């Protein structure tokens, strides 16, 4: 479902600002009160508007929550893409991916807590989960592509790329909960541990 947009330039500008405001309010509500507390009424209350104003821009609660997921993952993209593009080889690209994902998880804990609430709780009309394991396939496939590129370049050893891609993504997906449960973890240092671990796993034995 798509959010509703105005047709004039003024409506588009103001509408974009409004939608961003409502997404931010939804993130705060999800992170602070959980899925049940993040209603349209709560978002409207936090934004200081009526429910009808929120529903003008997002035709349903589900549409708003979908927009939250899109916004959070879109924000993670530019810095990660830039780091990958700047990497000189496939080992460096894998390291850049691990560092970028870990840093984002460490610096956006509130946003990822909100997304986790949506993933766990948003349902379709028939009661089935809105987001399923299939929604992770694109991310797993991207990591698998990194690993396959490293094998083609001769930098990585031979191993099952699908299996390791699943393990790597599962590790990254667990980071928000880990950082939240243990505030003493140093994110950048943890990232370097992951880089070292996975680099030793994928590279050819050069001893």
Short mmCIF file of C-alpha atoms in Angstrom, two decimals:
data_model
loop_
_atom_site.label_atom_id
_atom_site.label_comp_id
_atom_site.label_asym_id
_atom_site.label_seq_id
_atom_site.Cartn_x
_atom_site.Cartn_y
_atom_site.Cartn_z
CA UNK A 1 0.00 0.00 0.00
CA UNK A 2 1.21 3.48 -0.82
CA UNK A 3 0.93 6.59 1.28
CA UNK A 4 -1.30 9.34 -0.04
CA UNK A 5 0.39 12.38 -1.53
CA UNK A 6 -0.89 15.78 -2.46
CA UNK A 7 -0.77 16.96 -6.06
CA UNK A 8 0.62 20.49 -5.80
CA UNK A 9 4.26 21.31 -5.10
CA UNK A 10 3.31 22.78 -1.75
CA UNK A 11 1.31 19.70 -0.80
CA UNK A 12 4.16 17.45 -1.84
CA UNK A 13 6.72 19.38 0.22
CA UNK A 14 4.52 19.63 3.28
CA UNK A 15 3.27 16.10 2.80
CA UNK A 16 6.80 14.70 2.77
CA UNK A 17 7.61 16.57 5.97
CA UNK A 18 4.42 15.32 7.57
CA UNK A 19 5.08 11.71 6.58
CA UNK A 20 8.62 11.91 7.95
CA UNK A 21 7.23 13.30 11.20
CA UNK A 22 4.68 10.50 11.53
CA UNK A 23 7.29 7.84 10.76
CA UNK A 24 9.55 9.30 13.47
CA UNK A 25 6.66 9.32 15.95
CA UNK A 26 5.83 5.71 15.07
CA UNK A 27 9.45 4.69 15.65
CA UNK A 28 9.44 6.36 19.05
CA UNK A 29 6.14 4.72 20.01
CA UNK A 30 7.27 1.27 18.88
CA UNK A 31 10.58 1.54 20.71
CA UNK A 32 9.05 2.89 23.92
CA UNK A 33 5.71 1.10 24.21
CA UNK A 34 5.97 -1.85 21.83
CA UNK A 35 3.78 -2.88 18.94
CA UNK A 36 0.47 -2.73 20.80
CA UNK A 37 1.08 0.83 21.93
CA UNK A 38 2.02 2.16 18.51
CA UNK A 39 -1.50 2.89 17.30
CA UNK A 40 -2.56 5.58 14.86
CA UNK A 41 -4.05 7.43 17.82
CA UNK A 42 -0.71 7.31 19.66
CA UNK A 43 1.21 8.51 16.63
CA UNK A 44 -1.27 11.34 16.13
CA UNK A 45 -1.01 12.29 19.81
CA UNK A 46 2.79 12.43 19.63
CA UNK A 47 2.63 14.53 16.47
CA UNK A 48 0.00 16.86 17.94
CA UNK A 49 -2.57 16.24 15.21
CA UNK A 50 -5.82 14.33 14.79
CA UNK A 51 -5.97 10.71 13.65
CA UNK A 52 -7.51 11.83 10.36
CA UNK A 53 -4.37 13.78 9.49
CA UNK A 54 -2.20 10.68 9.92
CA UNK A 55 -4.68 8.60 7.92
CA UNK A 56 -4.65 11.16 5.10
CA UNK A 57 -0.95 10.40 4.57
CA UNK A 58 -1.05 6.71 5.50
CA UNK A 59 -4.29 4.98 4.66
CA UNK A 60 -3.86 2.41 7.44
CA UNK A 61 -1.70 1.47 10.38
CA UNK A 62 -0.11 -1.25 8.26
CA UNK A 63 0.87 1.30 5.60
CA UNK A 64 2.52 3.46 8.24
CA UNK A 65 4.42 0.52 9.71
CA UNK A 66 5.55 -0.57 6.26
CA UNK A 67 6.89 2.95 5.75
CA UNK A 68 8.83 2.68 9.01
CA UNK A 69 10.61 -0.46 7.78
CA UNK A 70 11.36 1.14 4.40
CA UNK A 71 12.67 4.32 6.02
CA UNK A 72 15.00 2.54 8.43
CA UNK A 73 16.55 0.26 5.82
CA UNK A 74 16.78 3.05 3.25
CA UNK A 75 18.77 5.14 5.73
CA UNK A 76 21.25 2.30 6.14
CA UNK A 77 22.01 2.17 2.44
CA UNK A 78 24.08 5.19 1.31
CA UNK A 79 26.99 4.88 3.76
CA UNK A 80 27.18 1.13 3.24
CA UNK A 81 27.17 1.43 -0.55
CA UNK A 82 29.88 4.08 -0.40
CA UNK A 83 32.07 1.88 1.81
CA UNK A 84 31.62 -1.10 -0.49
CA UNK A 85 32.41 0.97 -3.59
CA UNK A 86 35.61 2.28 -1.97
CA UNK A 87 36.90 -1.19 -1.05
CA UNK A 88 39.90 -2.23 -3.19
CA UNK A 89 39.20 -5.98 -3.25
CA UNK A 90 36.68 -8.62 -2.21
CA UNK A 91 38.14 -9.20 1.27
CA UNK A 92 37.89 -5.47 1.90
CA UNK A 93 34.31 -5.42 0.56
CA UNK A 94 33.26 -8.15 2.97
CA UNK A 95 34.97 -6.29 5.83
CA UNK A 96 33.25 -3.05 4.83
CA UNK A 97 29.89 -4.80 4.80
CA UNK A 98 30.42 -6.23 8.28
CA UNK A 99 31.65 -2.92 9.69
CA UNK A 100 28.83 -0.96 8.09
CA UNK A 101 26.07 -3.29 9.26
CA UNK A 102 27.50 -3.49 12.78
CA UNK A 103 27.91 0.27 13.05
CA UNK A 104 24.35 0.84 11.87
CA UNK A 105 23.02 -1.67 14.41
CA UNK A 106 25.02 0.05 17.16
CA UNK A 107 24.06 3.63 16.28
CA UNK A 108 20.39 2.99 15.37
CA UNK A 109 19.24 0.78 18.22
CA UNK A 110 15.94 2.60 18.68
CA UNK A 111 15.06 2.37 14.99
CA UNK A 112 15.93 -1.32 14.79
CA UNK A 113 14.01 -2.04 17.99
CA UNK A 114 10.99 -0.51 16.27
CA UNK A 115 11.54 -2.58 13.14
CA UNK A 116 11.87 -5.74 15.22
CA UNK A 117 8.49 -5.03 16.83
CA UNK A 118 6.96 -4.77 13.36
CA UNK A 119 8.62 -7.93 12.07
CA UNK A 120 7.42 -9.93 15.05
CA UNK A 121 3.88 -8.63 15.27
CA UNK A 122 2.45 -7.16 12.06
CA UNK A 123 -0.19 -9.50 10.64
CA UNK A 124 -2.31 -9.65 7.51
CA UNK A 125 -6.08 -9.93 7.63
CA UNK A 126 -5.87 -13.73 7.66
CA UNK A 127 -3.57 -13.68 10.69
CA UNK A 128 -0.40 -14.62 8.81
CA UNK A 129 2.81 -12.70 9.38
CA UNK A 130 3.32 -9.67 7.17
CA UNK A 131 7.07 -10.23 7.10
CA UNK A 132 8.42 -13.77 6.77
CA UNK A 133 11.74 -15.49 6.20
CA UNK A 134 11.32 -14.83 2.49
CA UNK A 135 11.82 -11.12 3.17
CA UNK A 136 15.40 -11.88 4.28
CA UNK A 137 16.28 -13.57 1.00
CA UNK A 138 17.41 -10.37 -0.71
CA UNK A 139 19.90 -9.62 2.08
CA UNK A 140 21.14 -13.21 2.19
CA UNK A 141 21.48 -13.19 -1.57
CA UNK A 142 23.55 -10.01 -1.47
CA UNK A 143 25.97 -11.52 1.04
CA UNK A 144 26.15 -14.70 -1.00
CA UNK A 145 27.10 -12.57 -3.98
CA UNK A 146 29.96 -11.01 -2.01
CA UNK A 147 31.24 -14.44 -1.06
CA UNK A 148 30.97 -15.80 -4.59
CA UNK A 149 32.83 -12.78 -5.94
CA UNK A 150 35.64 -13.49 -3.48
CA UNK A 151 35.84 -17.06 -4.65
CA UNK A 152 35.93 -16.02 -8.30
CA UNK A 153 38.75 -13.56 -7.59
CA UNK A 154 40.75 -16.27 -5.84
CA UNK A 155 40.77 -14.41 -2.51
CA UNK A 156 38.36 -16.76 -0.72
CA UNK A 157 38.62 -20.48 -0.10
CA UNK A 158 36.09 -22.97 -1.39
CA UNK A 159 33.06 -23.31 0.90
CA UNK A 160 29.28 -23.32 0.59
CA UNK A 161 28.43 -19.66 0.06
CA UNK A 162 24.74 -20.07 0.82
CA UNK A 163 25.41 -21.57 4.25
CA UNK A 164 27.91 -18.91 5.25
CA UNK A 165 25.68 -16.11 3.92
CA UNK A 166 22.84 -17.36 6.15
CA UNK A 167 25.18 -17.52 9.16
CA UNK A 168 26.57 -14.05 8.51
CA UNK A 169 23.14 -12.46 8.11
CA UNK A 170 21.82 -14.24 11.21
CA UNK A 171 24.76 -12.79 13.14
CA UNK A 172 24.02 -9.27 11.90
CA UNK A 173 20.29 -9.62 12.59
CA UNK A 174 21.07 -10.59 16.20
CA UNK A 175 23.17 -7.49 16.86
CA UNK A 176 20.41 -5.00 17.80
CA UNK A 177 19.17 -7.30 20.58
CA UNK A 178 22.72 -7.96 21.73
CA UNK A 179 23.62 -4.28 21.92
CA UNK A 180 20.40 -3.49 23.75
CA UNK A 181 20.90 -6.25 26.31
CA UNK A 182 24.54 -5.33 26.96
CA UNK A 183 25.10 -1.54 26.74
CA UNK A 184 28.75 -2.06 27.68
CA UNK A 185 29.61 -3.51 24.27
CA UNK A 186 31.74 -1.24 22.15
CA UNK A 187 30.23 -1.34 18.67
CA UNK A 188 33.32 -0.51 16.57
CA UNK A 189 35.46 -2.94 18.55
CA UNK A 190 32.83 -5.65 18.16
CA UNK A 191 32.80 -4.96 14.42
CA UNK A 192 36.53 -5.58 14.22
CA UNK A 193 36.11 -8.90 16.01
CA UNK A 194 33.51 -9.92 13.45
CA UNK A 195 35.71 -8.81 10.56
CA UNK A 196 38.60 -10.87 11.91
CA UNK A 197 36.40 -13.92 12.52
CA UNK A 198 34.78 -13.99 9.10
CA UNK A 199 38.00 -13.07 7.32
CA UNK A 200 39.69 -16.12 8.84
CA UNK A 201 36.70 -18.20 7.81
CA UNK A 202 36.63 -17.20 4.14
CA UNK A 203 40.23 -16.56 3.13
CA UNK A 204 42.55 -19.14 1.70
CA UNK A 205 45.05 -20.67 4.10
CA UNK A 206 48.25 -18.82 3.19
CA UNK A 207 50.48 -20.45 5.75
#
